[in-house]
Coordinates of C-alpha atoms and ligand atoms in Angstrom, one line a residue:
D1 CA -0.1 -0.1 0.1
K2 CA 1.6 3.3 -1.2
A3 CA -0.8 5.4 1.0
G4 CA -1.6 7.7 -1.9
H5 CA 2.0 8.1 -3.0
R6 CA 3.2 7.3 -6.5
H7 CA 6.0 5.0 -5.4
F8 CA 7.0 3.2 -2.3
M9 CA 10.2 5.3 -2.2
A10 CA 8.1 8.6 -1.9
K11 CA 5.9 7.0 0.8
E12 CA 9.1 5.9 2.8
I13 CA 10.8 9.3 2.4
A14 CA 7.6 10.9 3.8
E15 CA 7.3 8.4 6.7
Q16 CA 10.7 9.5 8.1
P17 CA 9.4 12.0 10.7
S18 CA 7.1 9.5 12.1
V19 CA 9.6 6.4 12.3
I20 CA 12.3 8.6 13.6
G21 CA 9.9 9.6 16.4
T22 CA 9.1 5.9 16.9
A23 CA 12.8 5.1 17.3
L24 CA 13.4 8.0 19.8
T25 CA 10.5 6.9 21.8
H26 CA 11.8 3.3 22.0
Y27 CA 15.3 4.6 23.2
L28 CA 14.5 7.5 25.4
T29 CA 13.0 7.4 29.0
E30 CA 9.6 8.8 29.3
D31 CA 10.7 12.3 30.4
G32 CA 13.1 12.2 27.2
R33 CA 16.1 13.1 29.3
D34 CA 18.1 9.9 29.1
I35 CA 18.8 7.0 26.8
V36 CA 17.8 3.4 27.6
L37 CA 19.0 0.5 25.6
P38 CA 16.3 -2.1 26.3
G39 CA 18.4 -5.2 25.6
G40 CA 21.2 -4.0 28.0
T41 CA 24.0 -1.4 27.8
P42 CA 27.4 -2.4 26.8
D43 CA 30.2 -1.2 29.3
F44 CA 31.5 1.7 27.2
T45 CA 34.2 2.5 29.8
R46 CA 35.9 -0.8 28.9
I47 CA 35.7 -0.7 25.2
E48 CA 38.9 0.6 23.6
R49 CA 37.8 0.8 20.1
M50 CA 35.0 0.1 17.6
S51 CA 34.9 -1.7 14.5
L52 CA 31.8 -0.7 12.3
V53 CA 31.0 -3.0 9.3
A54 CA 28.3 -2.9 6.6
C55 CA 27.5 -2.6 2.9
G56 CA 26.1 0.2 0.7
T57 CA 23.8 2.7 2.3
A58 CA 24.4 1.1 5.8
Y59 CA 28.1 1.5 5.3
F60 CA 27.5 5.3 4.9
A61 CA 25.6 5.2 8.1
C62 CA 28.7 3.7 9.7
L63 CA 31.0 6.4 8.2
T64 CA 28.7 9.0 9.7
A65 CA 28.8 7.2 13.2
K66 CA 32.6 7.3 13.1
Y67 CA 32.5 11.1 13.5
W68 CA 30.0 10.7 16.3
F69 CA 31.8 8.0 18.2
E70 CA 35.2 9.8 17.9
Q71 CA 34.2 13.3 18.5
L72 CA 31.5 12.8 21.1
A73 CA 32.7 9.6 22.9
G74 CA 36.4 9.7 22.3
L75 CA 36.3 6.1 20.9
P76 CA 38.6 5.4 18.0
V77 CA 36.5 3.8 15.2
D78 CA 37.4 1.6 12.1
V79 CA 34.8 1.4 9.4
D80 CA 34.8 -1.2 6.8
I81 CA 33.0 -2.5 3.8
A82 CA 31.9 -6.1 4.8
S83 CA 33.2 -7.8 1.6
E84 CA 36.6 -6.2 2.3
F85 CA 36.6 -6.9 6.0
R86 CA 35.7 -10.6 5.8
Y87 CA 38.6 -11.5 3.4
R88 CA 41.1 -9.2 4.9
E89 CA 40.7 -11.1 8.1
P90 CA 42.0 -8.1 10.3
P91 CA 43.1 -8.5 13.8
V92 CA 40.3 -8.1 16.3
S93 CA 41.0 -7.9 20.0
K94 CA 38.8 -8.2 23.1
G95 CA 38.9 -4.5 23.6
T96 CA 37.0 -4.0 20.3
A97 CA 33.2 -3.7 20.1
A98 CA 32.2 -4.9 16.6
L99 CA 29.1 -3.3 15.3
F100 CA 27.2 -4.5 12.2
V101 CA 24.6 -2.4 10.5
S102 CA 22.0 -3.9 8.2
Q103 CA 18.4 -3.1 7.2
S104 CA 17.6 -6.7 6.2
G105 CA 19.8 -8.3 8.7
E106 CA 20.5 -11.0 6.0
T107 CA 23.3 -9.5 3.9
A108 CA 25.7 -12.3 3.1
D109 CA 29.0 -10.4 3.5
T110 CA 27.9 -8.5 6.7
L111 CA 26.8 -11.8 8.3
A112 CA 30.1 -13.4 7.4
A113 CA 31.9 -10.4 8.9
L114 CA 29.9 -10.8 12.0
R115 CA 30.8 -14.5 12.3
Y116 CA 34.4 -13.7 11.9
C117 CA 34.2 -11.4 14.9
K118 CA 32.3 -13.8 17.1
G119 CA 34.9 -15.2 19.7
R120 CA 37.4 -12.4 18.6
A121 CA 35.7 -9.1 19.5
G122 CA 34.8 -8.3 23.1
Q123 CA 31.3 -7.7 22.0
V124 CA 29.1 -8.1 18.9
L125 CA 26.5 -5.5 18.4
S126 CA 24.1 -4.9 15.5
V127 CA 21.8 -2.2 14.3
V128 CA 19.1 -3.8 12.3
N129 CA 15.5 -3.3 11.0
V130 CA 14.4 -6.9 11.1
P131 CA 14.7 -8.2 14.6
E132 CA 14.3 -11.9 13.7
S133 CA 17.1 -11.6 11.0
S134 CA 20.3 -13.8 11.1
I135 CA 22.4 -10.7 12.0
A136 CA 20.2 -9.7 14.9
R137 CA 20.0 -13.3 16.2
E138 CA 23.8 -13.9 16.1
S139 CA 24.6 -10.7 17.9
D140 CA 25.3 -10.2 21.7
L141 CA 23.1 -7.1 21.5
A142 CA 20.8 -6.2 18.6
L143 CA 19.4 -2.7 18.4
P144 CA 16.3 -2.4 16.4
I145 CA 15.8 0.8 14.2
L146 CA 12.0 0.3 14.0
A147 CA 11.6 1.8 10.5
G148 CA 8.9 -0.6 9.6
A149 CA 9.0 -2.6 6.3
E150 CA 11.1 -1.0 3.7
I151 CA 9.8 -1.9 0.1
G152 CA 11.6 0.5 -2.2
V153 CA 14.9 -1.0 -3.2
A154 CA 16.8 2.3 -2.6
S155 CA 17.1 2.5 1.2
T156 CA 15.7 5.9 2.7
K157 CA 13.8 5.6 6.0
A158 CA 16.1 2.8 7.2
F159 CA 19.2 5.0 6.7
T160 CA 17.8 7.9 8.8
C161 CA 16.6 5.5 11.5
Q162 CA 20.0 3.8 11.5
L163 CA 21.5 7.3 12.0
T164 CA 19.2 8.1 14.7
V165 CA 20.0 4.8 16.7
L166 CA 23.7 5.2 16.0
L167 CA 23.7 8.7 17.3
L168 CA 21.8 7.6 20.5
L169 CA 24.4 4.9 21.1
A170 CA 27.3 7.3 20.5
L171 CA 25.7 9.7 23.0
K172 CA 25.3 6.9 25.6
A173 CA 28.9 6.1 25.2
A174 CA 30.0 9.7 25.4
H175 CA 28.0 10.1 28.6
A176 CA 29.3 6.9 30.2
R177 CA 32.8 7.8 29.4
G178 CA 32.3 11.3 31.0
R179 CA 33.0 13.1 27.6
I180 CA 29.6 15.0 27.7
D181 CA 28.0 16.2 30.9
D182 CA 24.2 15.9 31.7
A183 CA 23.5 19.3 30.4
R184 CA 25.0 18.7 26.9
L185 CA 23.3 15.3 26.8
S186 CA 19.9 16.8 27.8
D187 CA 20.4 19.6 25.3
L188 CA 21.2 17.2 22.4
L189 CA 18.3 14.9 23.4
S190 CA 15.9 17.8 23.4
Q191 CA 17.0 18.8 19.9
L192 CA 16.7 15.1 18.8
R193 CA 13.1 15.1 20.2
A194 CA 12.4 18.2 18.0
L195 CA 13.9 16.5 14.9
P196 CA 10.8 14.8 13.6
A197 CA 9.0 18.2 13.6
T198 CA 12.0 19.8 12.0
F199 CA 12.1 17.1 9.3
N200 CA 8.5 17.8 8.6
T201 CA 9.3 21.4 8.0
A202 CA 12.1 20.3 5.8
M203 CA 9.7 18.6 3.5
E204 CA 8.8 22.1 2.2
I205 CA 12.0 21.9 0.1
D206 CA 10.2 19.5 -2.3
P207 CA 9.3 22.0 -5.0
D208 CA 12.8 23.4 -5.1
V209 CA 14.3 19.9 -5.3
R210 CA 11.9 19.1 -8.2
I211 CA 13.2 22.1 -10.1
A212 CA 16.9 21.2 -9.4
A213 CA 16.1 17.5 -10.5
R214 CA 14.6 18.7 -13.8
D215 CA 18.0 20.1 -14.7
L216 CA 20.0 17.2 -13.2
S217 CA 17.9 14.7 -15.2
G218 CA 19.7 15.9 -18.4
A219 CA 23.1 15.5 -17.0
Q220 CA 25.5 12.6 -17.9
S221 CA 27.4 12.7 -14.6
A222 CA 27.2 14.5 -11.2
L223 CA 29.6 15.3 -8.4
F224 CA 28.7 15.5 -4.9
L225 CA 30.9 17.3 -2.2
G226 CA 30.8 17.4 1.5
R227 CA 33.1 17.9 4.5
G228 CA 33.1 16.3 7.9
L229 CA 29.7 14.9 8.8
M230 CA 28.5 15.8 5.2
Y231 CA 31.0 13.7 3.5
P232 CA 29.2 10.4 4.1
L233 CA 26.0 12.2 3.1
A234 CA 27.6 13.2 -0.3
L235 CA 28.5 9.5 -0.8
E236 CA 24.9 8.5 0.0
G237 CA 23.5 11.2 -2.3
A238 CA 25.7 9.9 -5.2
L239 CA 24.7 6.3 -4.5
K240 CA 20.9 7.2 -4.4
L241 CA 21.2 9.0 -7.8
K242 CA 23.1 6.2 -9.5
E243 CA 20.8 3.5 -8.2
I244 CA 17.6 5.0 -9.3
S245 CA 18.2 7.6 -12.1
Y246 CA 21.2 5.7 -13.6
I247 CA 23.2 8.9 -13.8
H248 CA 26.8 8.4 -13.1
A249 CA 27.7 10.2 -9.8
E250 CA 30.7 10.4 -7.5
A251 CA 31.2 11.8 -4.1
Y252 CA 34.4 13.4 -2.8
A253 CA 35.4 15.0 0.5
S254 CA 35.4 18.8 -0.5
G255 CA 39.0 19.0 0.5
E256 CA 40.1 16.4 -2.1
L257 CA 38.7 18.4 -5.0
K258 CA 42.0 19.9 -6.0
H259 CA 43.7 16.5 -5.7
G260 CA 42.1 15.2 -8.9
P261 CA 38.4 15.6 -9.5
I262 CA 38.6 19.3 -10.2
A263 CA 39.9 18.3 -13.7
L264 CA 36.3 17.0 -14.4
I265 CA 34.8 20.4 -13.9
D266 CA 33.2 22.2 -16.9
E267 CA 29.7 23.7 -17.8
T268 CA 28.2 20.3 -18.2
L269 CA 29.0 18.9 -14.7
P270 CA 26.5 19.5 -12.0
V271 CA 28.2 19.9 -8.6
I272 CA 25.9 19.2 -5.6
V273 CA 27.4 20.7 -2.3
M274 CA 26.0 19.6 1.0
A275 CA 27.1 22.1 3.6
P276 CA 25.3 23.5 6.6
C277 CA 26.7 26.8 7.9
D278 CA 29.0 25.1 10.4
A279 CA 32.7 25.7 11.4
L280 CA 33.9 24.2 8.1
F281 CA 31.5 26.3 5.9
D282 CA 34.2 28.9 4.9
K283 CA 36.4 26.2 3.4
T284 CA 33.5 24.8 1.5
V285 CA 32.7 28.3 0.1
S286 CA 36.3 28.4 -1.2
N287 CA 35.9 25.1 -2.8
M288 CA 32.6 26.4 -4.5
Q289 CA 34.5 29.3 -5.8
E290 CA 37.0 27.1 -7.5
V291 CA 34.2 25.1 -9.1
M292 CA 32.4 28.3 -10.3
A293 CA 35.7 29.9 -11.7
R294 CA 35.8 26.8 -14.0
G295 CA 32.1 27.2 -15.2
G296 CA 30.9 24.4 -12.9
Q297 CA 27.1 24.5 -12.0
I298 CA 26.6 24.4 -8.3
L299 CA 23.5 23.2 -6.3
L300 CA 24.1 24.3 -2.7
I301 CA 22.2 22.5 -0.1
S302 CA 22.5 24.5 3.2
D303 CA 20.7 26.5 5.8
A304 CA 19.5 30.2 5.5
K305 CA 22.7 31.5 6.8
G306 CA 24.8 29.4 4.6
V307 CA 22.8 30.3 1.5
A308 CA 23.0 33.9 2.3
A309 CA 26.8 33.6 2.9
A310 CA 27.5 31.8 -0.3
G311 CA 26.0 34.8 -2.3
D312 CA 23.9 34.7 -5.3
E313 CA 26.5 33.4 -7.7
T314 CA 25.4 29.8 -6.9
W315 CA 23.4 28.0 -9.7
Q316 CA 20.6 26.8 -7.4
T317 CA 20.0 26.5 -3.6
I318 CA 18.0 24.3 -1.4
T319 CA 17.4 25.8 2.1
L320 CA 16.8 23.5 5.0
P321 CA 15.9 24.6 8.6
D322 CA 18.6 25.2 11.2
V323 CA 19.8 22.1 13.2
D324 CA 22.5 21.4 15.5
P325 CA 25.6 20.4 13.5
V326 CA 25.6 17.0 15.3
L327 CA 22.3 16.2 14.0
A328 CA 22.6 17.6 10.5
P329 CA 23.3 14.3 8.8
I330 CA 19.9 12.9 9.7
L331 CA 18.2 16.1 8.2
Y332 CA 20.5 16.5 5.2
A333 CA 19.6 12.9 4.2
L334 CA 16.3 14.3 3.0
P335 CA 17.6 16.4 0.1
A336 CA 19.9 13.6 -1.0
Q337 CA 16.9 11.2 -1.2
L338 CA 14.4 13.7 -2.9
L339 CA 17.0 14.8 -5.4
A340 CA 17.5 11.2 -6.6
Y341 CA 13.8 10.5 -6.4
H342 CA 12.6 13.5 -8.6
T343 CA 15.5 13.0 -11.0
A344 CA 14.4 9.4 -11.5
V345 CA 10.8 10.4 -11.9
A346 CA 11.8 13.0 -14.6
K347 CA 13.8 10.4 -16.4
G348 CA 10.9 7.9 -16.1
T349 CA 13.0 5.1 -14.5
D350 CA 11.5 2.3 -12.3
V351 CA 12.0 4.1 -9.0
D352 CA 11.1 1.3 -6.6
Q353 CA 12.6 -1.5 -8.8
P354 CA 15.7 -0.3 -10.3
R355 CA 17.4 -2.4 -12.9
N356 CA 19.9 -5.1 -11.7
L357 CA 19.3 -4.5 -7.9
A358 CA 17.9 -6.6 -5.4
K359 CA 16.5 -5.5 -2.0
S360 CA 18.4 -8.0 0.1
V361 CA 21.8 -9.3 -1.1
T362 CA 22.0 -12.8 0.4
V363 CA 24.6 -14.0 -2.1
E364 CA 28.1 -12.5 -2.4
Ligands
F6R401 C1 21.1 1.4 -1.2 C2 20.8 0.1 -0.6 C3 22.0 -0.9 -0.4 C4 21.9 -1.5 1.0 C5 22.9 -2.6 1.1 C6 22.9 -3.2 2.5 O1 20.0 2.2 -1.3 O2 19.7 -0.1 -0.2 O3 23.2 -0.3 -0.6 O4 22.1 -0.5 1.9 O5 22.7 -3.6 0.1 O6 21.8 -3.9 2.8 P1 21.4 -4.2 4.3 O7 21.3 -2.9 5.0 O8 20.1 -4.9 4.3 O9 22.5 -5.0 4.8

C-alpha cells in the first residue's frame, strides 16, 4: 500500500518524521532526558575501540557514526565494507566492540563479517531493521531501528533510522565515558526530540528539489561534495542518484577536490554541495568558488545562513531549517533522497525496482 504516493520510495521518504519519532520513543526515557537500551547497555568504559562493518547505504551510516563515536565519545573507530573486511581477516581484539549495520539483517557479506568477529571481539553488536534476522539473532546485542518494512529497493527511512540509533548509541557512550555532561546530553536529546518536527518542516524543500532535479535529469554525470559529517552524506547522495536515475555520480570530500576531481569540472557537470553553515563552511565556500571559476554548475544544499553567505552566484540553492551540526546528517539525508527520487521520476525510470538491484543481497 503506497498510501496515496506514486511510489513506495516517496511514501518511505515521507514516513521519516514518524519512524524517527518511533525510534526515539523506544530509546528514550519517558521524560526524554536519558537514553535506555532495552536489551542491555555495553560497558563503554571498557571498550577501547569500535569496528563498524556494513555494505552500501548502511556503510555510509557507519561512516557518519565514526564522526560521532570519535568526536563525542572519544572512541577510535574503524569502518569497513563487509566484503573487504571478511577476506582481509583483520586482527580483532577483546577491547573491540564490533558493530554491524544492516536493514535486512541478511546481507551475506555482513553476516560473514559478524561470524568472523564472534569469539574475537569483546562484544558483537548490531543495528538492524528486522529483529528476527540472522544478524540480529547472532549478535550479543541487537538494536532495532523500528523503521517498519522498507519496500523501495533504494534505502531511505532505514538510513535515517540507522543514523538516529547510532547517534543515540554514541551519546550513551559519550555520557558513560564522561565526555559529555548531563547538560549537553539533555540539550542534544531535546534537539533530537524536536527532529521529527524539523524534518516535517524540511519537506517544504520538495518544490525546489523538483526544479533542481529537472536540470539534473539531463546530465551525464554529477559530483557530490561534503566535508566532515557531510562527506558520508555526499556519498549517500551519489549512490541514491546512481541507483535509481542511472546517472553516473561520484562523491568526494570537499578538500579532495584539488587533488584530482577538479579536472572534471566544466559547464556540463552539476556539482551538488552539502554544507550547513558550520565551522567548516568557509572552507567549502572556497571550494565552490574554485568550481564556479571553471564554469561548474553548483547546487548548494545548506541552511538560510549558508545560502546567504554563499552569495547569489550559485546555480541553485535548497534551504533547510537550522539544526545542531551534530544532528545535521539525519536532516540532510532528505535532500539527498528527494533529489535522486525526482531526477528518476523526471527520467521515467523504475524508481522502486531499479534495474539489476535486489532489496536483500543474500549472495556474495
Ligand atoms: C542502497 C541500498 C543498499 C543497501 C545494502 C545493504 O539504497 O539499499 O546499498 O544499503 O545492500 O543492505 P542491508 O542494510 O540490508 O545489509
